[in-house]
CSV table of C-alpha atoms and ligand atoms in Angstrom, one decimal:
chain,number,residue,atom,x,y,z
W,24,UNK,CA,-12.4,22.7,121.1
W,25,UNK,CA,-12.1,25.5,123.6
W,26,UNK,CA,-10.1,25.6,126.8
W,27,UNK,CA,-13.2,25.3,128.9
W,28,UNK,CA,-14.4,22.0,127.4
W,29,UNK,CA,-11.7,19.5,128.1
W,30,UNK,CA,-12.3,16.0,126.8
W,31,UNK,CA,-13.2,13.8,129.7
W,32,UNK,CA,-12.4,10.1,129.6
W,33,UNK,CA,-12.1,7.5,132.3
W,34,UNK,CA,-8.7,7.0,133.9
W,35,UNK,CA,-6.8,3.9,133.0
W,36,UNK,CA,-8.8,0.9,134.3
W,37,UNK,CA,-5.8,-1.2,135.0
W,38,UNK,CA,-4.5,0.9,137.8
W,39,UNK,CA,-5.9,1.9,141.2
W,40,UNK,CA,-4.6,5.4,140.8
W,41,UNK,CA,-5.9,6.6,144.2
W,42,UNK,CA,-4.0,3.8,145.9
W,43,UNK,CA,-0.9,4.4,143.8
W,44,UNK,CA,-1.0,8.2,144.6
W,45,UNK,CA,-1.4,7.4,148.3
W,46,UNK,CA,2.0,5.6,148.1
W,47,UNK,CA,3.8,8.8,147.3
W,48,UNK,CA,3.8,11.3,150.2
W,49,UNK,CA,5.6,14.1,148.3
W,50,UNK,CA,2.7,14.4,145.8
W,51,UNK,CA,0.3,15.6,148.6
W,52,UNK,CA,1.5,19.1,149.0
W,53,UNK,CA,0.8,22.6,147.7
W,54,UNK,CA,3.3,24.6,145.6
W,55,UNK,CA,2.5,28.4,145.4
W,56,UNK,CA,-0.8,27.6,147.0
W,57,UNK,CA,-1.8,25.1,144.3
W,58,UNK,CA,-1.8,21.3,144.6
W,59,UNK,CA,1.5,20.0,143.2
W,60,UNK,CA,1.4,18.5,139.7
W,61,UNK,CA,4.7,16.7,139.3
W,62,UNK,CA,5.5,16.2,135.6
W,63,UNK,CA,9.3,16.1,135.7
W,64,UNK,CA,9.5,12.3,136.0
W,65,UNK,CA,12.0,12.0,133.2
W,66,UNK,CA,14.5,13.9,135.4
W,67,UNK,CA,13.7,11.9,138.5
W,68,UNK,CA,10.6,10.2,139.8
W,69,UNK,CA,9.1,10.5,143.3
W,70,UNK,CA,9.6,7.8,145.8
W,71,UNK,CA,6.9,5.5,147.2
W,72,UNK,CA,6.6,4.8,151.0
W,73,UNK,CA,8.0,1.3,150.3
W,74,UNK,CA,11.3,2.8,149.2
W,75,UNK,CA,11.4,5.5,151.9
W,76,UNK,CA,10.7,2.8,154.5
W,77,UNK,CA,13.3,0.4,153.1
W,78,UNK,CA,15.9,3.2,153.4
W,79,UNK,CA,14.8,4.2,156.9
W,80,UNK,CA,14.5,0.5,158.0
W,81,UNK,CA,18.0,-0.2,156.8
W,82,UNK,CA,19.5,2.7,158.7
W,83,UNK,CA,17.3,2.0,161.8
W,84,UNK,CA,18.0,-1.7,162.1
W,85,UNK,CA,20.7,-3.1,159.8
W,86,UNK,CA,23.4,-0.5,159.0
W,87,UNK,CA,26.9,-1.8,158.8
W,88,UNK,CA,29.6,-2.1,156.1
W,89,UNK,CA,29.2,-4.9,153.6
W,90,UNK,CA,31.4,-7.9,152.9
W,91,UNK,CA,33.8,-6.9,155.6
W,92,UNK,CA,33.0,-8.3,159.1
W,93,UNK,CA,31.5,-11.3,160.7
W,94,UNK,CA,29.2,-9.5,163.1
W,95,UNK,CA,25.4,-9.8,162.8
W,96,UNK,CA,24.7,-6.3,161.4
W,97,UNK,CA,27.4,-6.7,158.8
W,98,UNK,CA,25.9,-10.0,157.7
W,99,UNK,CA,22.5,-8.4,157.5
W,100,UNK,CA,23.7,-5.5,155.5
W,101,UNK,CA,25.6,-7.8,153.2
W,102,UNK,CA,22.5,-10.0,152.7
W,103,UNK,CA,20.3,-7.0,152.0
W,104,UNK,CA,22.8,-5.6,149.5
W,105,UNK,CA,23.1,-8.9,147.7
W,106,UNK,CA,19.4,-9.5,147.8
W,107,UNK,CA,18.9,-6.2,146.0
W,108,UNK,CA,21.3,-7.3,143.3
W,109,UNK,CA,19.3,-10.5,142.9
W,110,UNK,CA,16.1,-8.5,142.5
W,111,UNK,CA,17.6,-6.1,140.0
W,112,UNK,CA,19.0,-9.1,138.0
W,113,UNK,CA,15.7,-10.8,137.9
W,114,UNK,CA,13.9,-7.6,137.0
W,115,UNK,CA,15.9,-7.1,133.7
W,116,UNK,CA,16.2,-10.8,132.8
W,117,UNK,CA,19.9,-11.2,133.7
W,118,UNK,CA,21.2,-14.7,133.8
W,119,UNK,CA,22.9,-14.3,137.2
W,120,UNK,CA,23.1,-11.6,139.9
W,121,UNK,CA,26.8,-11.3,139.4
W,122,UNK,CA,26.2,-9.7,136.0
W,123,UNK,CA,24.8,-6.7,137.8
W,124,UNK,CA,27.3,-4.0,138.9
W,125,UNK,CA,26.0,-1.4,141.3
W,126,UNK,CA,27.0,2.1,140.2
W,127,UNK,CA,25.9,5.6,140.9
W,128,UNK,CA,23.6,5.7,137.9
W,129,UNK,CA,23.4,5.5,134.1
W,130,UNK,CA,26.2,8.0,133.7
W,131,UNK,CA,28.6,6.1,135.8
W,132,UNK,CA,27.6,2.8,134.1
W,133,UNK,CA,28.3,4.2,130.6
W,134,UNK,CA,31.6,5.7,131.8
W,135,UNK,CA,32.6,2.4,133.3
W,136,UNK,CA,32.0,0.6,129.9
W,137,UNK,CA,33.7,3.4,127.9
W,138,UNK,CA,36.9,3.3,130.1
W,139,UNK,CA,37.1,-0.3,131.2
W,140,UNK,CA,35.7,-2.2,128.2
W,141,UNK,CA,36.2,0.0,125.2
W,142,UNK,CA,39.2,2.2,125.9
W,143,UNK,CA,41.8,-0.7,125.9
W,144,UNK,CA,40.4,-2.0,122.6
W,145,UNK,CA,40.3,1.3,120.8
W,146,UNK,CA,42.9,2.4,118.2
W,147,UNK,CA,43.2,5.5,116.0
W,148,UNK,CA,40.7,5.3,113.2
W,149,UNK,CA,38.3,3.0,115.0
W,150,UNK,CA,34.7,3.9,115.1
W,151,UNK,CA,31.9,4.1,117.7
W,152,UNK,CA,28.3,4.3,116.5
W,153,UNK,CA,25.8,6.5,118.4
W,154,UNK,CA,22.4,7.9,117.5
W,155,UNK,CA,21.4,11.5,117.0
W,156,UNK,CA,19.0,11.4,120.0
W,157,UNK,CA,21.4,10.5,122.8
W,158,UNK,CA,21.5,12.1,126.2
W,159,UNK,CA,24.9,13.8,126.9
W,160,UNK,CA,25.7,10.8,129.2
W,161,UNK,CA,25.7,8.5,126.2
W,162,UNK,CA,27.8,10.9,124.1
W,163,UNK,CA,30.6,12.5,126.2
W,164,UNK,CA,32.1,9.3,127.7
W,165,UNK,CA,32.6,7.9,124.2
W,166,UNK,CA,33.9,11.2,123.0
W,167,UNK,CA,36.5,11.2,125.8
W,168,UNK,CA,37.8,7.7,124.9
W,169,UNK,CA,37.7,8.6,121.2
W,170,UNK,CA,39.7,11.8,121.8
W,171,UNK,CA,42.4,9.8,123.7
W,172,UNK,CA,42.8,7.3,121.0
W,173,UNK,CA,42.0,9.0,117.7
W,174,UNK,CA,38.8,7.0,117.2
W,175,UNK,CA,35.8,8.8,115.8
W,176,UNK,CA,32.0,8.8,116.4
W,177,UNK,CA,29.5,8.0,113.7
W,178,UNK,CA,25.9,9.1,114.3
W,179,UNK,CA,22.6,7.6,113.1
W,180,UNK,CA,20.5,10.5,111.9
W,181,UNK,CA,17.1,11.5,113.2
W,182,UNK,CA,14.1,12.5,111.0
W,183,UNK,CA,11.6,15.3,111.4
W,184,UNK,CA,9.3,13.2,113.7
W,185,UNK,CA,12.2,12.1,115.9
W,186,UNK,CA,12.6,8.6,114.6
W,187,UNK,CA,16.0,7.2,113.6
W,188,UNK,CA,16.7,7.1,109.9
W,189,UNK,CA,17.7,3.5,109.6
W,190,UNK,CA,17.9,3.0,105.8
W,191,UNK,CA,21.7,3.2,105.8
W,192,UNK,CA,22.2,1.9,109.4
W,193,UNK,CA,23.9,-1.3,108.4
W,194,UNK,CA,26.3,0.6,106.0
W,195,UNK,CA,27.7,2.4,109.1
W,196,UNK,CA,29.3,-0.8,110.2
W,197,UNK,CA,32.8,-1.7,108.9
W,198,UNK,CA,35.9,-3.5,110.1
W,199,UNK,CA,36.8,-0.5,112.3
W,200,UNK,CA,33.5,-0.4,114.2
W,201,UNK,CA,34.1,-1.2,117.9
W,202,UNK,CA,30.8,-0.3,119.7
W,203,UNK,CA,27.2,0.7,119.2
W,204,UNK,CA,25.7,2.7,122.0
W,205,UNK,CA,22.1,3.9,122.0
W,206,UNK,CA,19.2,4.9,124.2
W,207,UNK,CA,16.3,2.6,124.7
W,208,UNK,CA,14.0,5.6,125.0
W,209,UNK,CA,15.0,9.2,124.1
W,210,UNK,CA,14.7,11.5,127.1
W,211,UNK,CA,14.1,14.5,124.9
W,212,UNK,CA,11.7,13.1,122.3
W,213,UNK,CA,10.2,10.0,123.9
W,214,UNK,CA,11.1,7.9,120.8
W,215,UNK,CA,11.3,4.2,121.7
W,216,UNK,CA,14.2,2.8,119.6
W,217,UNK,CA,14.0,-0.6,117.9
W,218,UNK,CA,16.9,-1.7,120.1
W,219,UNK,CA,16.4,-5.4,119.4
W,220,UNK,CA,16.6,-5.0,115.6
W,221,UNK,CA,19.5,-2.6,115.8
W,222,UNK,CA,21.3,-5.0,118.2
W,223,UNK,CA,20.8,-7.8,115.7
W,224,UNK,CA,22.5,-5.8,113.0
W,225,UNK,CA,25.5,-4.9,115.3
W,226,UNK,CA,25.8,-8.6,116.4
W,227,UNK,CA,25.9,-9.7,112.8
W,228,UNK,CA,29.0,-7.4,112.5
W,229,UNK,CA,30.5,-8.7,115.8
W,230,UNK,CA,30.0,-5.2,117.4
W,231,UNK,CA,29.2,-5.0,121.1
W,232,UNK,CA,26.1,-3.0,122.1
W,233,UNK,CA,25.4,-0.8,125.1
W,234,UNK,CA,21.9,0.4,125.7
W,235,UNK,CA,21.1,3.4,127.9
W,236,UNK,CA,17.9,2.3,129.6
W,237,UNK,CA,17.5,5.3,131.9
W,238,UNK,CA,14.1,6.2,130.4
W,239,UNK,CA,12.9,2.7,129.8
W,240,UNK,CA,13.1,0.5,132.8
W,241,UNK,CA,10.2,2.1,134.8
W,242,UNK,CA,7.9,2.2,131.8
W,243,UNK,CA,8.1,-1.2,130.0
W,244,UNK,CA,9.4,-4.7,130.7
W,245,UNK,CA,13.0,-4.9,129.9
W,246,UNK,CA,14.7,-8.3,129.1
W,247,UNK,CA,18.3,-8.0,128.3
W,248,UNK,CA,18.5,-11.5,127.0
W,249,UNK,CA,15.7,-10.9,124.6
W,250,UNK,CA,17.3,-7.7,123.3
W,251,UNK,CA,20.6,-9.5,122.9
W,252,UNK,CA,22.7,-6.5,123.9
W,253,UNK,CA,26.1,-6.7,125.8
W,254,UNK,CA,25.5,-3.9,128.3
W,255,UNK,CA,22.4,-2.3,129.8
W,256,UNK,CA,22.6,0.8,132.0
W,257,UNK,CA,20.0,2.5,134.2
W,258,UNK,CA,19.5,4.7,137.2
W,259,UNK,CA,17.5,3.9,140.4
W,260,UNK,CA,16.1,7.4,140.8
W,261,UNK,CA,14.2,7.4,137.5
W,262,UNK,CA,12.4,4.2,138.5
W,263,UNK,CA,11.1,5.2,142.0
W,264,UNK,CA,14.3,4.4,143.7
W,265,UNK,CA,16.9,6.5,145.5
W,266,UNK,CA,19.4,8.8,143.9
W,267,UNK,CA,23.1,7.8,143.8
W,268,UNK,CA,22.4,4.2,142.9
W,269,UNK,CA,22.0,2.5,139.5
W,270,UNK,CA,23.1,-0.6,137.7
W,271,UNK,CA,25.2,-1.8,134.8
W,272,UNK,CA,24.2,-5.1,133.5
W,273,UNK,CA,27.0,-6.8,131.4
W,274,UNK,CA,27.6,-10.2,129.8
W,275,UNK,CA,29.8,-12.1,132.3
W,276,UNK,CA,32.4,-12.8,129.6
W,277,UNK,CA,32.9,-9.1,129.0
W,278,UNK,CA,32.9,-8.2,132.7
W,279,UNK,CA,35.5,-10.9,133.3
W,280,UNK,CA,37.7,-9.4,130.5
W,281,UNK,CA,37.5,-5.9,131.8
W,282,UNK,CA,40.1,-4.1,133.9
W,283,UNK,CA,38.8,-2.3,137.0
W,284,UNK,CA,37.6,1.3,136.6
W,285,UNK,CA,38.7,2.4,140.1
W,286,UNK,CA,40.9,0.8,142.6
W,287,UNK,CA,40.3,0.5,146.3
W,288,UNK,CA,38.9,-1.7,149.0
W,289,UNK,CA,36.5,-4.5,148.1
W,290,UNK,CA,37.6,-4.9,144.5
W,291,UNK,CA,40.7,-7.0,145.1
W,292,UNK,CA,41.5,-10.6,145.9
W,293,UNK,CA,45.1,-9.9,147.0
W,294,UNK,CA,47.2,-6.8,147.2
W,295,UNK,CA,51.0,-6.3,147.5
W,296,UNK,CA,53.3,-3.5,146.5
W,297,UNK,CA,54.4,-5.7,143.6
W,298,UNK,CA,50.9,-5.9,142.1
W,299,UNK,CA,47.3,-6.7,142.9
W,300,UNK,CA,44.9,-9.5,141.9
W,301,UNK,CA,41.4,-8.2,141.2
W,302,UNK,CA,38.2,-9.7,142.5
W,303,UNK,CA,35.8,-11.3,140.1
W,304,UNK,CA,32.9,-9.2,138.8
W,305,UNK,CA,30.8,-7.5,140.1
W,306,UNK,CA,33.0,-6.7,143.1
W,307,UNK,CA,35.9,-5.8,140.7
W,308,UNK,CA,33.9,-2.7,139.7
W,309,UNK,CA,32.6,-1.7,143.1
W,310,UNK,CA,35.7,-0.2,144.8
W,311,UNK,CA,35.1,1.3,148.2
W,312,UNK,CA,32.1,1.2,150.4
W,313,UNK,CA,29.1,1.1,148.1
W,314,UNK,CA,25.8,2.9,148.5
W,315,UNK,CA,24.3,0.1,150.5
W,316,UNK,CA,21.2,1.9,151.6
W,317,UNK,CA,20.7,3.0,148.0
W,318,UNK,CA,20.9,-0.6,146.7
W,319,UNK,CA,18.4,-1.7,149.4
W,320,UNK,CA,16.1,1.2,148.3
W,321,UNK,CA,16.5,0.2,144.6
W,322,UNK,CA,15.6,-3.4,145.5
W,323,UNK,CA,12.4,-2.0,147.1
W,324,UNK,CA,11.7,0.1,144.1
W,325,UNK,CA,12.0,-3.0,141.9
W,326,UNK,CA,9.6,-4.8,144.0
W,327,UNK,CA,7.2,-1.9,143.9
W,328,UNK,CA,7.4,-1.7,140.1
W,329,UNK,CA,7.0,-5.4,139.7
W,330,UNK,CA,3.8,-5.3,141.9
W,331,UNK,CA,2.3,-2.7,139.5
W,332,UNK,CA,3.9,-4.1,136.4
W,333,UNK,CA,6.1,-1.9,134.2
W,334,UNK,CA,3.9,-2.6,131.2
W,335,UNK,CA,0.8,-1.6,133.1
W,336,UNK,CA,2.6,1.6,134.2
W,337,UNK,CA,3.7,2.3,130.7
W,338,UNK,CA,0.2,1.7,129.3
W,339,UNK,CA,-1.3,4.2,131.8
W,340,UNK,CA,1.4,6.8,131.0
W,341,UNK,CA,0.9,6.4,127.2
W,342,UNK,CA,-2.8,6.9,127.7
W,343,UNK,CA,-2.0,10.2,129.5
W,344,UNK,CA,0.5,11.1,126.8
W,345,UNK,CA,-2.2,10.7,124.1
W,346,UNK,CA,-4.6,12.8,126.1
W,347,UNK,CA,-2.0,15.5,126.8
W,348,UNK,CA,-0.9,15.5,123.1
W,349,UNK,CA,-4.5,16.0,121.9
W,350,UNK,CA,-5.2,18.7,124.4
W,351,UNK,CA,-1.9,20.4,123.7
W,352,UNK,CA,-3.0,20.9,120.1
W,353,UNK,CA,-5.6,23.4,121.5
W,354,UNK,CA,-2.9,25.7,122.7
W,355,UNK,CA,-2.1,28.5,120.1
W,356,UNK,CA,1.6,28.5,119.2
W,357,UNK,CA,2.4,25.1,120.7
W,358,UNK,CA,4.6,22.8,118.7
W,359,UNK,CA,5.3,19.3,119.9
W,360,UNK,CA,8.9,18.2,119.4
W,361,UNK,CA,9.0,14.4,118.9
W,362,UNK,CA,6.1,12.7,117.3
W,363,UNK,CA,7.6,9.4,116.2
W,364,UNK,CA,5.9,6.2,117.1
W,365,UNK,CA,6.3,4.2,119.2
W,366,UNK,CA,6.7,6.8,121.8
W,367,UNK,CA,7.0,6.7,125.6
W,368,UNK,CA,5.2,9.2,127.8
W,369,UNK,CA,7.4,12.2,127.2
W,370,UNK,CA,5.8,15.4,125.8
W,371,UNK,CA,8.4,18.0,124.7
W,372,UNK,CA,7.2,21.2,123.2
W,373,UNK,CA,7.9,24.8,122.4
W,374,UNK,CA,5.5,27.7,122.6
W,375,UNK,CA,6.3,29.9,119.7
W,376,UNK,CA,7.9,33.2,120.7
W,377,UNK,CA,8.1,32.3,124.4
W,378,UNK,CA,11.3,31.1,126.0
W,379,UNK,CA,11.0,27.7,127.6
W,380,UNK,CA,12.3,29.0,130.9
W,381,UNK,CA,9.4,31.4,131.0
W,382,UNK,CA,7.0,28.6,130.3
W,383,UNK,CA,8.5,26.6,133.2
W,384,UNK,CA,8.5,29.5,135.6
W,385,UNK,CA,4.9,30.4,134.9
W,386,UNK,CA,3.8,26.8,135.2
W,387,UNK,CA,5.6,26.6,138.5
W,388,UNK,CA,3.5,29.4,139.9
W,389,UNK,CA,0.5,27.3,138.9
W,390,UNK,CA,2.0,24.4,140.9
W,391,UNK,CA,3.0,22.4,137.8
W,392,UNK,CA,6.5,21.1,137.6
W,393,UNK,CA,8.0,20.5,134.2
W,394,UNK,CA,11.6,20.4,132.9
W,395,UNK,CA,12.8,23.2,130.6
W,396,UNK,CA,16.1,23.6,128.8
W,397,UNK,CA,18.2,21.5,126.4
W,398,UNK,CA,17.4,18.4,128.4
W,399,UNK,CA,21.0,17.3,128.3
W,400,UNK,CA,20.5,16.5,124.6
W,401,UNK,CA,21.9,19.5,122.8
W,402,UNK,CA,22.3,17.6,119.5
W,403,UNK,CA,18.5,16.9,119.5
W,404,UNK,CA,17.9,20.6,120.1
W,405,UNK,CA,20.1,21.4,117.1
W,406,UNK,CA,18.4,18.9,115.0
W,407,UNK,CA,15.0,20.5,115.7
W,408,UNK,CA,16.4,24.1,115.5
W,409,UNK,CA,15.3,25.1,119.0
W,410,UNK,CA,17.5,26.3,121.9
W,411,UNK,CA,15.4,24.7,124.5
W,412,UNK,CA,12.1,22.9,125.1
W,413,UNK,CA,9.6,22.4,127.9
W,414,UNK,CA,9.0,18.8,128.8
W,415,UNK,CA,6.2,17.1,130.6
W,416,UNK,CA,7.1,13.5,131.4
W,417,UNK,CA,4.6,11.1,133.0
W,418,UNK,CA,4.8,8.5,135.7
W,419,UNK,CA,2.5,5.9,137.1
W,420,UNK,CA,0.9,8.3,139.6
W,421,UNK,CA,-0.1,11.0,137.2
W,422,UNK,CA,-3.7,11.7,136.3
W,423,UNK,CA,-5.8,13.2,133.6
W,424,UNK,CA,-6.8,16.0,136.0
W,425,UNK,CA,-3.1,16.8,136.2
W,426,UNK,CA,-2.9,16.9,132.4
W,427,UNK,CA,-5.8,19.4,132.5
W,428,UNK,CA,-3.8,21.5,135.0
W,429,UNK,CA,-0.9,21.5,132.7
W,430,UNK,CA,-3.1,22.6,129.8
W,431,UNK,CA,-4.7,25.3,131.9
W,432,UNK,CA,-1.2,26.5,132.9
W,433,UNK,CA,-0.2,26.7,129.2
W,434,UNK,CA,-3.2,28.9,128.5
W,435,UNK,CA,-2.0,31.1,131.3
W,436,UNK,CA,1.5,31.3,129.8
W,437,UNK,CA,-0.1,32.5,126.5
W,438,UNK,CA,-2.2,35.0,128.4
W,439,UNK,CA,0.8,36.4,130.2
W,440,UNK,CA,2.5,36.9,126.9
W,441,UNK,CA,-0.6,38.6,125.4
W,442,UNK,CA,-1.6,35.7,123.1
K,7,LIG,N1,20.5,8.7,129.7
K,7,LIG,C1,19.2,9.2,129.6
K,7,LIG,C2,18.4,8.8,128.4
K,7,LIG,C3,18.7,10.0,130.6
K,7,LIG,O1,17.5,10.5,130.5
K,7,LIG,C4,19.5,10.4,131.7
K,7,LIG,C5,19.0,11.3,132.7
K,7,LIG,O2,18.2,12.2,132.5
K,7,LIG,C6,20.8,9.8,131.8
K,7,LIG,C7,21.2,9.0,130.8
K,7,LIG,C8,21.7,10.2,133.0
K,7,LIG,O3,21.2,9.6,134.1
K,7,LIG,P1,21.9,9.8,135.5
K,7,LIG,O4,22.0,11.3,135.6
K,7,LIG,O5,20.9,9.2,136.5
K,7,LIG,O6,23.2,9.2,135.5
C-alpha cells in the first residue's frame, strides 16, 4: 500500500462523531496553520463544554467553602461537592459515596494508600508486588515506603509483546507479601491487564490490591466490586474532567483503619492540644479546602462519559487504533512498541534512527500533537531497549481523518531525515 492510497472505512457507527467533536471547543483551532489533531489523550484529554460550563457555573453562582457554614451558597457548594462524589461512586460501582476520597489525581491517591495504608503495616523483609509496565506514579510511592522500612519490591515481568508473563505470578506471593499494585491499562504500551484474575490470586493469599485506573476509566466500564480489588485510583483530567482532581476508591473497612495522610481543617472530629480525633472517611483524607470546582467538573465529566458510554467510547477508540496500527506498518522504519492483546487505544512507536523528540517536533509543525519521551515509564523503555518513544493515544473525539494526518506526518518525518 502506498502513502497516497489510505484505506477508507466508515467511522464508528455507534457514535455521532460530529456532535461529539462539537462538544470540545479546543479541538477547533489551527496549530502552525494546520487544523489541530490532538492525539495526546493519554497525558490529558480535552474538556467538553459540559465540564467547562459546570466549572464556570459553579464559580458564577455557587462558590463558597464546603462543610463549613450555614449560609445558602455554602450549602449549595457542599451539595454540589457531595453530589459529585455520588456520581463518581456510582460510575465505578462503589457501594457507597463515602468510599470515594477526592484527591489531586492518581498520583496522590497511590501515595495516600502507600503512606496511610501500607506504611504502618510494613516491616523489614516484607514484599510489595508491582508489574514491569507501571507508570512511575505506581512505582515510586511504593519504593519510598519500602526504603523507609527495609521492604522490597517484586516485579511481574513483561514479554516481547508487552503482556505480563503470568506463568509464575502466583509463586511471587508468600507470607511476607503485603500489597499488589498494578495498572489497569499500561500508559506506555496500551496493554489491558487481567486485573480481575490477578486480584483473585492476590485475594487467595490475603494480599490487598491497588489498581491504577488512570488509563482505564474513560475507555471501558469499570466496576470495582466486580474486579474485587481493595483500592482503585484515577485522575479527572484523563477522563474529560479538570486537572487537580481525582479519586481514590477504597473498601470502607480499609479506609476506616487508615491514619490520615495530612492534617488540617475538615479532617477532624475534635481537636485539642492533647490530641485529635479524626473524622470518618472520606473527610479524614481531605484535609483543608478541597478542589470544590474540580469535583463539580469531575461530576460533569462523569455524566458526559455516561451519556456516551465508556464502552462505546472504547470501541470507537480501538477501531481507530486498529486502523492506525495497520497504516503505521506502511511507514518505513516504524516499529510499534506494545502489541499485546487486549490493548487499549495507545499506539507507541519508534522510527528507526530518528529521535522521538524529532518525531514529536515535526508532527507538531503539521498540527499533530503526540507525546514523546519515556512516558513516565522508564522500566518499560528499558525492557524494550529504547530511550524514548512517540505515542499517539486516542479519545472519543478522534477520527480516521486524524489518523491519516498522523500517518502523513510520519511520512514527512522520514522525508526530513532523507528516508
Ligand atoms: N498512572 C498512569 C497509568 C498514568 O498514565 C498516569 C498519567 O499519565 C498516572 C498514573 C499519573 O496520573 P496523574 O499525573 O494524573 O496523577
